[in-house]
PDB file of C-alpha atoms in Angstrom:
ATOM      1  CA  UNK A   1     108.044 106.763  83.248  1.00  0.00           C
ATOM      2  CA  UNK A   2     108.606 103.006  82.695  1.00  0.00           C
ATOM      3  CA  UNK A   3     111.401 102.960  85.512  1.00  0.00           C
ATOM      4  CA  UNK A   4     108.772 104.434  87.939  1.00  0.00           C
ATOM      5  CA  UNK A   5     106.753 101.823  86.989  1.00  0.00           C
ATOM      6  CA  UNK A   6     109.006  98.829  87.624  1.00  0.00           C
ATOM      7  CA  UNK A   7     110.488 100.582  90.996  1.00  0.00           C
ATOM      8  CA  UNK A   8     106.540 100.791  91.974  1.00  0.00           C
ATOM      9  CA  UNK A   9     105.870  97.010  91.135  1.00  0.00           C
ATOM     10  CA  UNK A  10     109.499  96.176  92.848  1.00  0.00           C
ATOM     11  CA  UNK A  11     108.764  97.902  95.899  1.00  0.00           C
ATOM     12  CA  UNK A  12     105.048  97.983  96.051  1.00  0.00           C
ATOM     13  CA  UNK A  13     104.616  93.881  95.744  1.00  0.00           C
ATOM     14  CA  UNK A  14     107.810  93.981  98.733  1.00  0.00           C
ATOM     15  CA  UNK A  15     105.252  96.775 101.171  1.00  0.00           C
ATOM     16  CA  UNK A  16     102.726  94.988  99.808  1.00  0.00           C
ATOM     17  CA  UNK A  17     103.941  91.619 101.343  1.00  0.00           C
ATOM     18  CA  UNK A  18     105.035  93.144 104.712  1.00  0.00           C
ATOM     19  CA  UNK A  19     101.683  94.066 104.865  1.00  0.00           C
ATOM     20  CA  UNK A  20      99.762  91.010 104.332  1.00  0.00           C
ATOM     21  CA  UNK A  21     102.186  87.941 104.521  1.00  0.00           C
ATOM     22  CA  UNK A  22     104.167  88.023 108.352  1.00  0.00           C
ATOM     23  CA  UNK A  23     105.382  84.426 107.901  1.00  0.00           C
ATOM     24  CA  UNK A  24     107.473  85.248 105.236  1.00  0.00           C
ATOM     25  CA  UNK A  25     111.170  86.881 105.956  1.00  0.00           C
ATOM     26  CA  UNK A  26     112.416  89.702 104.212  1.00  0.00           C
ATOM     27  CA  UNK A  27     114.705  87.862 101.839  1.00  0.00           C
ATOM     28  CA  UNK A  28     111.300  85.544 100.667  1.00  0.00           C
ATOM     29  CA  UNK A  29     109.133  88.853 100.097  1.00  0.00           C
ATOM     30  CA  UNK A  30     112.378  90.788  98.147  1.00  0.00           C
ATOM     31  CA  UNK A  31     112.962  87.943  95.987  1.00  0.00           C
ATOM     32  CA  UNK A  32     108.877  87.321  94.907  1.00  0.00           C
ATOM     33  CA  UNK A  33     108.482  91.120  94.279  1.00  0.00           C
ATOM     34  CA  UNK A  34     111.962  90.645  91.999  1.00  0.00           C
ATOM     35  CA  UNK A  35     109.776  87.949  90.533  1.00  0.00           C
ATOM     36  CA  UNK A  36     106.864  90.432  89.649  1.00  0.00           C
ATOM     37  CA  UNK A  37     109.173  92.541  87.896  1.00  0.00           C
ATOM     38  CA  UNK A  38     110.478  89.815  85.634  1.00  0.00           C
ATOM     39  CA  UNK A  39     107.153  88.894  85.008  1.00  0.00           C
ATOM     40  CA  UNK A  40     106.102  92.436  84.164  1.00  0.00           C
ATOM     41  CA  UNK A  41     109.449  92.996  82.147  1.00  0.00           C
ATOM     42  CA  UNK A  42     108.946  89.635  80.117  1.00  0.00           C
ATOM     43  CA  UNK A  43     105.799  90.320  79.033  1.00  0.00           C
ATOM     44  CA  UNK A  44     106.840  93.372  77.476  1.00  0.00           C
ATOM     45  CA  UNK A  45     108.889  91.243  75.185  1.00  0.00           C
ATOM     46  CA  UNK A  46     106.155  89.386  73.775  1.00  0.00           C
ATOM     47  CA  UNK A  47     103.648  92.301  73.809  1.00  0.00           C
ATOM     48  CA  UNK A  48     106.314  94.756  71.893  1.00  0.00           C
ATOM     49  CA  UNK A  49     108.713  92.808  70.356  1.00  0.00           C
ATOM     50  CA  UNK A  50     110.087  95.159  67.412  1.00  0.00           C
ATOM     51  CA  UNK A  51     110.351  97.720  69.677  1.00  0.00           C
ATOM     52  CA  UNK A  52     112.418  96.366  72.069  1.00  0.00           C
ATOM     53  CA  UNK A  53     114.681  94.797  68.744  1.00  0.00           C
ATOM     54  CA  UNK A  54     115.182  98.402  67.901  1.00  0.00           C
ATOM     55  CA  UNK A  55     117.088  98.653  71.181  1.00  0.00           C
ATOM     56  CA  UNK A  56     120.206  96.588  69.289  1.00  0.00           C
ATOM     57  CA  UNK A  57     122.392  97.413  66.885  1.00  0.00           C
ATOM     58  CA  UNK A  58     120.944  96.268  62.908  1.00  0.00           C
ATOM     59  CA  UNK A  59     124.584  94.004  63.275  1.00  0.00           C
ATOM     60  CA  UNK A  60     122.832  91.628  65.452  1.00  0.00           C
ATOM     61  CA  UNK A  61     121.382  88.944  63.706  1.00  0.00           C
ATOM     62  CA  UNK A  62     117.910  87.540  64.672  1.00  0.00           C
ATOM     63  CA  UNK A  63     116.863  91.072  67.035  1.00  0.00           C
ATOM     64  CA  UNK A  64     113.188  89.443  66.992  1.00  0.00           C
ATOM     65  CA  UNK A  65     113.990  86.079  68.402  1.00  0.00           C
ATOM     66  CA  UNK A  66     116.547  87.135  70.728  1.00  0.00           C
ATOM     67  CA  UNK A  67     113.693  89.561  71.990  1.00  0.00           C
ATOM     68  CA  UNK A  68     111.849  86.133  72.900  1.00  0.00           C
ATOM     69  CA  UNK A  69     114.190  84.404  74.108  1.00  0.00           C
ATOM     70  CA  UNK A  70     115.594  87.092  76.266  1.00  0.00           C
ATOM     71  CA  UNK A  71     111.643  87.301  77.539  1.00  0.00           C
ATOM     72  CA  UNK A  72     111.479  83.701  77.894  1.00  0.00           C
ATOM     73  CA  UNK A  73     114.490  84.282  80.166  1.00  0.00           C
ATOM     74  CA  UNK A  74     113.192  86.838  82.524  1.00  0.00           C
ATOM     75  CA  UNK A  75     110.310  84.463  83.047  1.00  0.00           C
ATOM     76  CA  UNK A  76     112.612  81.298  83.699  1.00  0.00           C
ATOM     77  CA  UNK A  77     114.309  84.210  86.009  1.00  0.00           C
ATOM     78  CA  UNK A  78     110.890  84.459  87.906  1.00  0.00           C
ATOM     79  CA  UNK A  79     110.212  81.316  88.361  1.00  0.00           C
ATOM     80  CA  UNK A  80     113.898  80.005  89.439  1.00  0.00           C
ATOM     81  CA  UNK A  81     113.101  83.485  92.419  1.00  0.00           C
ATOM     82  CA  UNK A  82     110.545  81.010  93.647  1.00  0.00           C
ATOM     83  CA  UNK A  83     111.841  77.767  93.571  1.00  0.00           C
ATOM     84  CA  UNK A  84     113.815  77.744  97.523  1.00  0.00           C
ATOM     85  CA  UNK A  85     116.347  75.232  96.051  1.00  0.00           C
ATOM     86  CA  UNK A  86     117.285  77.539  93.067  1.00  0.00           C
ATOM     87  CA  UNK A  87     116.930  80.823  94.388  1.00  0.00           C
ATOM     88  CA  UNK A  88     120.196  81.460  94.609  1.00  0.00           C
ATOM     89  CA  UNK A  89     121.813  80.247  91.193  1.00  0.00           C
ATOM     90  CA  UNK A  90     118.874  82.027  89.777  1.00  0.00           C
ATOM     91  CA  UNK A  91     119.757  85.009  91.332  1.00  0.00           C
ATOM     92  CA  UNK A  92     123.794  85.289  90.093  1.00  0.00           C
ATOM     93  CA  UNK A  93     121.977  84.102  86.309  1.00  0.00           C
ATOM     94  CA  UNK A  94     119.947  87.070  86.759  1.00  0.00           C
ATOM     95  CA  UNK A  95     122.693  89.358  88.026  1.00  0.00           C
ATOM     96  CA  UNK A  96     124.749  87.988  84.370  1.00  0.00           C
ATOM     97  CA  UNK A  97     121.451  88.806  82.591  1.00  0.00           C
ATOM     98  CA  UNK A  98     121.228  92.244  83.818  1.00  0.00           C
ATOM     99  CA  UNK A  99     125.062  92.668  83.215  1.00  0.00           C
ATOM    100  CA  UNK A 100     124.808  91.446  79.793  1.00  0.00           C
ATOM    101  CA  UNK A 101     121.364  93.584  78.848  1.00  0.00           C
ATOM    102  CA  UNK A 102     122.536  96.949  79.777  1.00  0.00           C
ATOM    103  CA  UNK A 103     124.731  97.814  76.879  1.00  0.00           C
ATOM    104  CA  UNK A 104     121.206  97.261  74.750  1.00  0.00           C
ATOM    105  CA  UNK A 105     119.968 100.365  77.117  1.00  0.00           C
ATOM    106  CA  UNK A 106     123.078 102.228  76.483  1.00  0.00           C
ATOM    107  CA  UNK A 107     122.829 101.778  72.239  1.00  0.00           C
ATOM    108  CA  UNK A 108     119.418 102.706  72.421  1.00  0.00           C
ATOM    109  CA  UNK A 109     119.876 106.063  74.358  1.00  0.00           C
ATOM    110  CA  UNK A 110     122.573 107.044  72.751  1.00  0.00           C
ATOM    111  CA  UNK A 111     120.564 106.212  69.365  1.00  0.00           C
ATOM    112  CA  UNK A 112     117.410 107.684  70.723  1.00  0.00           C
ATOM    113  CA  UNK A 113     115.346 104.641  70.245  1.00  0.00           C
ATOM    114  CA  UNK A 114     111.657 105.385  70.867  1.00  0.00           C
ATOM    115  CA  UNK A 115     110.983 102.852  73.331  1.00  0.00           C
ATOM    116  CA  UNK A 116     110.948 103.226  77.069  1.00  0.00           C
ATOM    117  CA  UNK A 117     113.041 106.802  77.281  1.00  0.00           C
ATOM    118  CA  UNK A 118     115.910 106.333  75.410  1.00  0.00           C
ATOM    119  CA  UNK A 119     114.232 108.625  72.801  1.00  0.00           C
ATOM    120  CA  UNK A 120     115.695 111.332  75.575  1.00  0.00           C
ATOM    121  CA  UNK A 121     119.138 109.993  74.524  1.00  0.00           C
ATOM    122  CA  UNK A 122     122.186 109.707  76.406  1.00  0.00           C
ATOM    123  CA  UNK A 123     120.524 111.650  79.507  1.00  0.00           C
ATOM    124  CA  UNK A 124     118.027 108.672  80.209  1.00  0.00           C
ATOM    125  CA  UNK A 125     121.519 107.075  81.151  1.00  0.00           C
ATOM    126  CA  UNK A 126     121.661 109.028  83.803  1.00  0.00           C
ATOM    127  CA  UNK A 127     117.861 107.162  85.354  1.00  0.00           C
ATOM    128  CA  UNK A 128     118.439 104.107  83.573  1.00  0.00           C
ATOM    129  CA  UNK A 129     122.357 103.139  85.184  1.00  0.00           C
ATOM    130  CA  UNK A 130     121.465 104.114  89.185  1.00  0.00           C
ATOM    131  CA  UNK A 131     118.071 101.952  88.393  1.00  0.00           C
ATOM    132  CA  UNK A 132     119.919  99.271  86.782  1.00  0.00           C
ATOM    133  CA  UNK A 133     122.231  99.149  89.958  1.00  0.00           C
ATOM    134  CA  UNK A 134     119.711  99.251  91.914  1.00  0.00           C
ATOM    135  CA  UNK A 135     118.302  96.000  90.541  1.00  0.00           C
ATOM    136  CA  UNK A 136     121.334  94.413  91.230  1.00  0.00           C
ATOM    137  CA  UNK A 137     121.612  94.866  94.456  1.00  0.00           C
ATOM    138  CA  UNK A 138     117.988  94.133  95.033  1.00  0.00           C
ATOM    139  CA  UNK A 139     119.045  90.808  93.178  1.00  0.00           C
ATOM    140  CA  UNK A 140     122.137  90.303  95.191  1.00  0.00           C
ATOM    141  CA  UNK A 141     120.329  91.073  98.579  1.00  0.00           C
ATOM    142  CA  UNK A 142     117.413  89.387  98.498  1.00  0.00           C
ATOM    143  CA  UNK A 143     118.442  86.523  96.287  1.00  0.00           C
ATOM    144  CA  UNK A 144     122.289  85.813  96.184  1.00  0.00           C
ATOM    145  CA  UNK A 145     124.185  86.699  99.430  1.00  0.00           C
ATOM    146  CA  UNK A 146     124.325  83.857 102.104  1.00  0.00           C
ATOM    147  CA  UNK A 147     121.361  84.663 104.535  1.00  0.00           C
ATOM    148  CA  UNK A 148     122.148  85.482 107.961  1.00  0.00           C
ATOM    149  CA  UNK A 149     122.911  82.511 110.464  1.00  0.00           C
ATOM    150  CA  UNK A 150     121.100  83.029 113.579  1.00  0.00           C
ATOM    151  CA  UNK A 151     123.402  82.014 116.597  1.00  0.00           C
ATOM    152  CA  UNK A 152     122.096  79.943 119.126  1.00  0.00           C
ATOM    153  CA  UNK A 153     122.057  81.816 122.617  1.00  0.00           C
ATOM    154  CA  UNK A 154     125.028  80.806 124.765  1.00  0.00           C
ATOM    155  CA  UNK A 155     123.727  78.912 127.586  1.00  0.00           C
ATOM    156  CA  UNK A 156     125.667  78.444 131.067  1.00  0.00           C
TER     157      UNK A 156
END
């Protein structure tokens, strides 16, 4: 249910700005929805900290803080979306993050953590890993790849 969420807030906030903001292009719009998200999905690490610890394995010292921190991250992650100048090096940070954050999703399905449906166990890999590539490439679309050069019209 959680991934519907995010995929509604992700795409929503992008329709959403088609709708009511023309002067932006699509790459602006695809990288401030990405920014909802992270703001969405770093709150959940302050709201539900323990939780979201459970997600790691007990070997990892300080689950808690690195909960934070990790939430402190996704906002940083917003914010750089927003900043023109730092867009993109945001965007391949984000990219890492997202690399680096999955094997947490994997543990906890295959542990059946109650928290965001890994208690369904390793099936919820089966949502979780298209969804997860999916945010990558909305990362790496909107945010990372070199924008389009528009070529000037040949004139004779």
């Amino acid at each position: 249910m959680i991934l519907l969420a995010l995929t509604a807030i992700l795409t929503g906030a992008y329709a959403v700005l088609v709708a009511t903001a023309p002067q932006m292009d699509d790459r602006q719009r695809g990288r401030v929805s990405l920014a909802l998200l992270f703001v969405f999905t770093g709150l959940g690490h302050f709201v539900n900290p323990e939780p979201m610890a459970a997600m790691l394995p007990d070997s990892v010292p300080a689950r808690v803080p690195l909960i934070y921190v990790t939430g402190a991250l996704e906002w940083a992650g917003a914010i750089g979306l927003l900043l023109p100048g730092y867009a993109r090096a945001t965007g391949v940070c984000l990219l890492a993050f997202l690399i680096a954050v999955f094997p947490a999703n994997v543990f906890a399905a295959l542990n059946h953590v109650g928290m965001g449906g890994h208690e369904a166990g390793p099936a919820y890999l089966l949502v979780r890993a298209p969804f997860q590539v999916g945010l990558m490439w909305w990362t790496y679309h909107f945010a990372v790849r070199a924008p389009k050069v528009q070529e000037e019209p040949v004139r004779v």
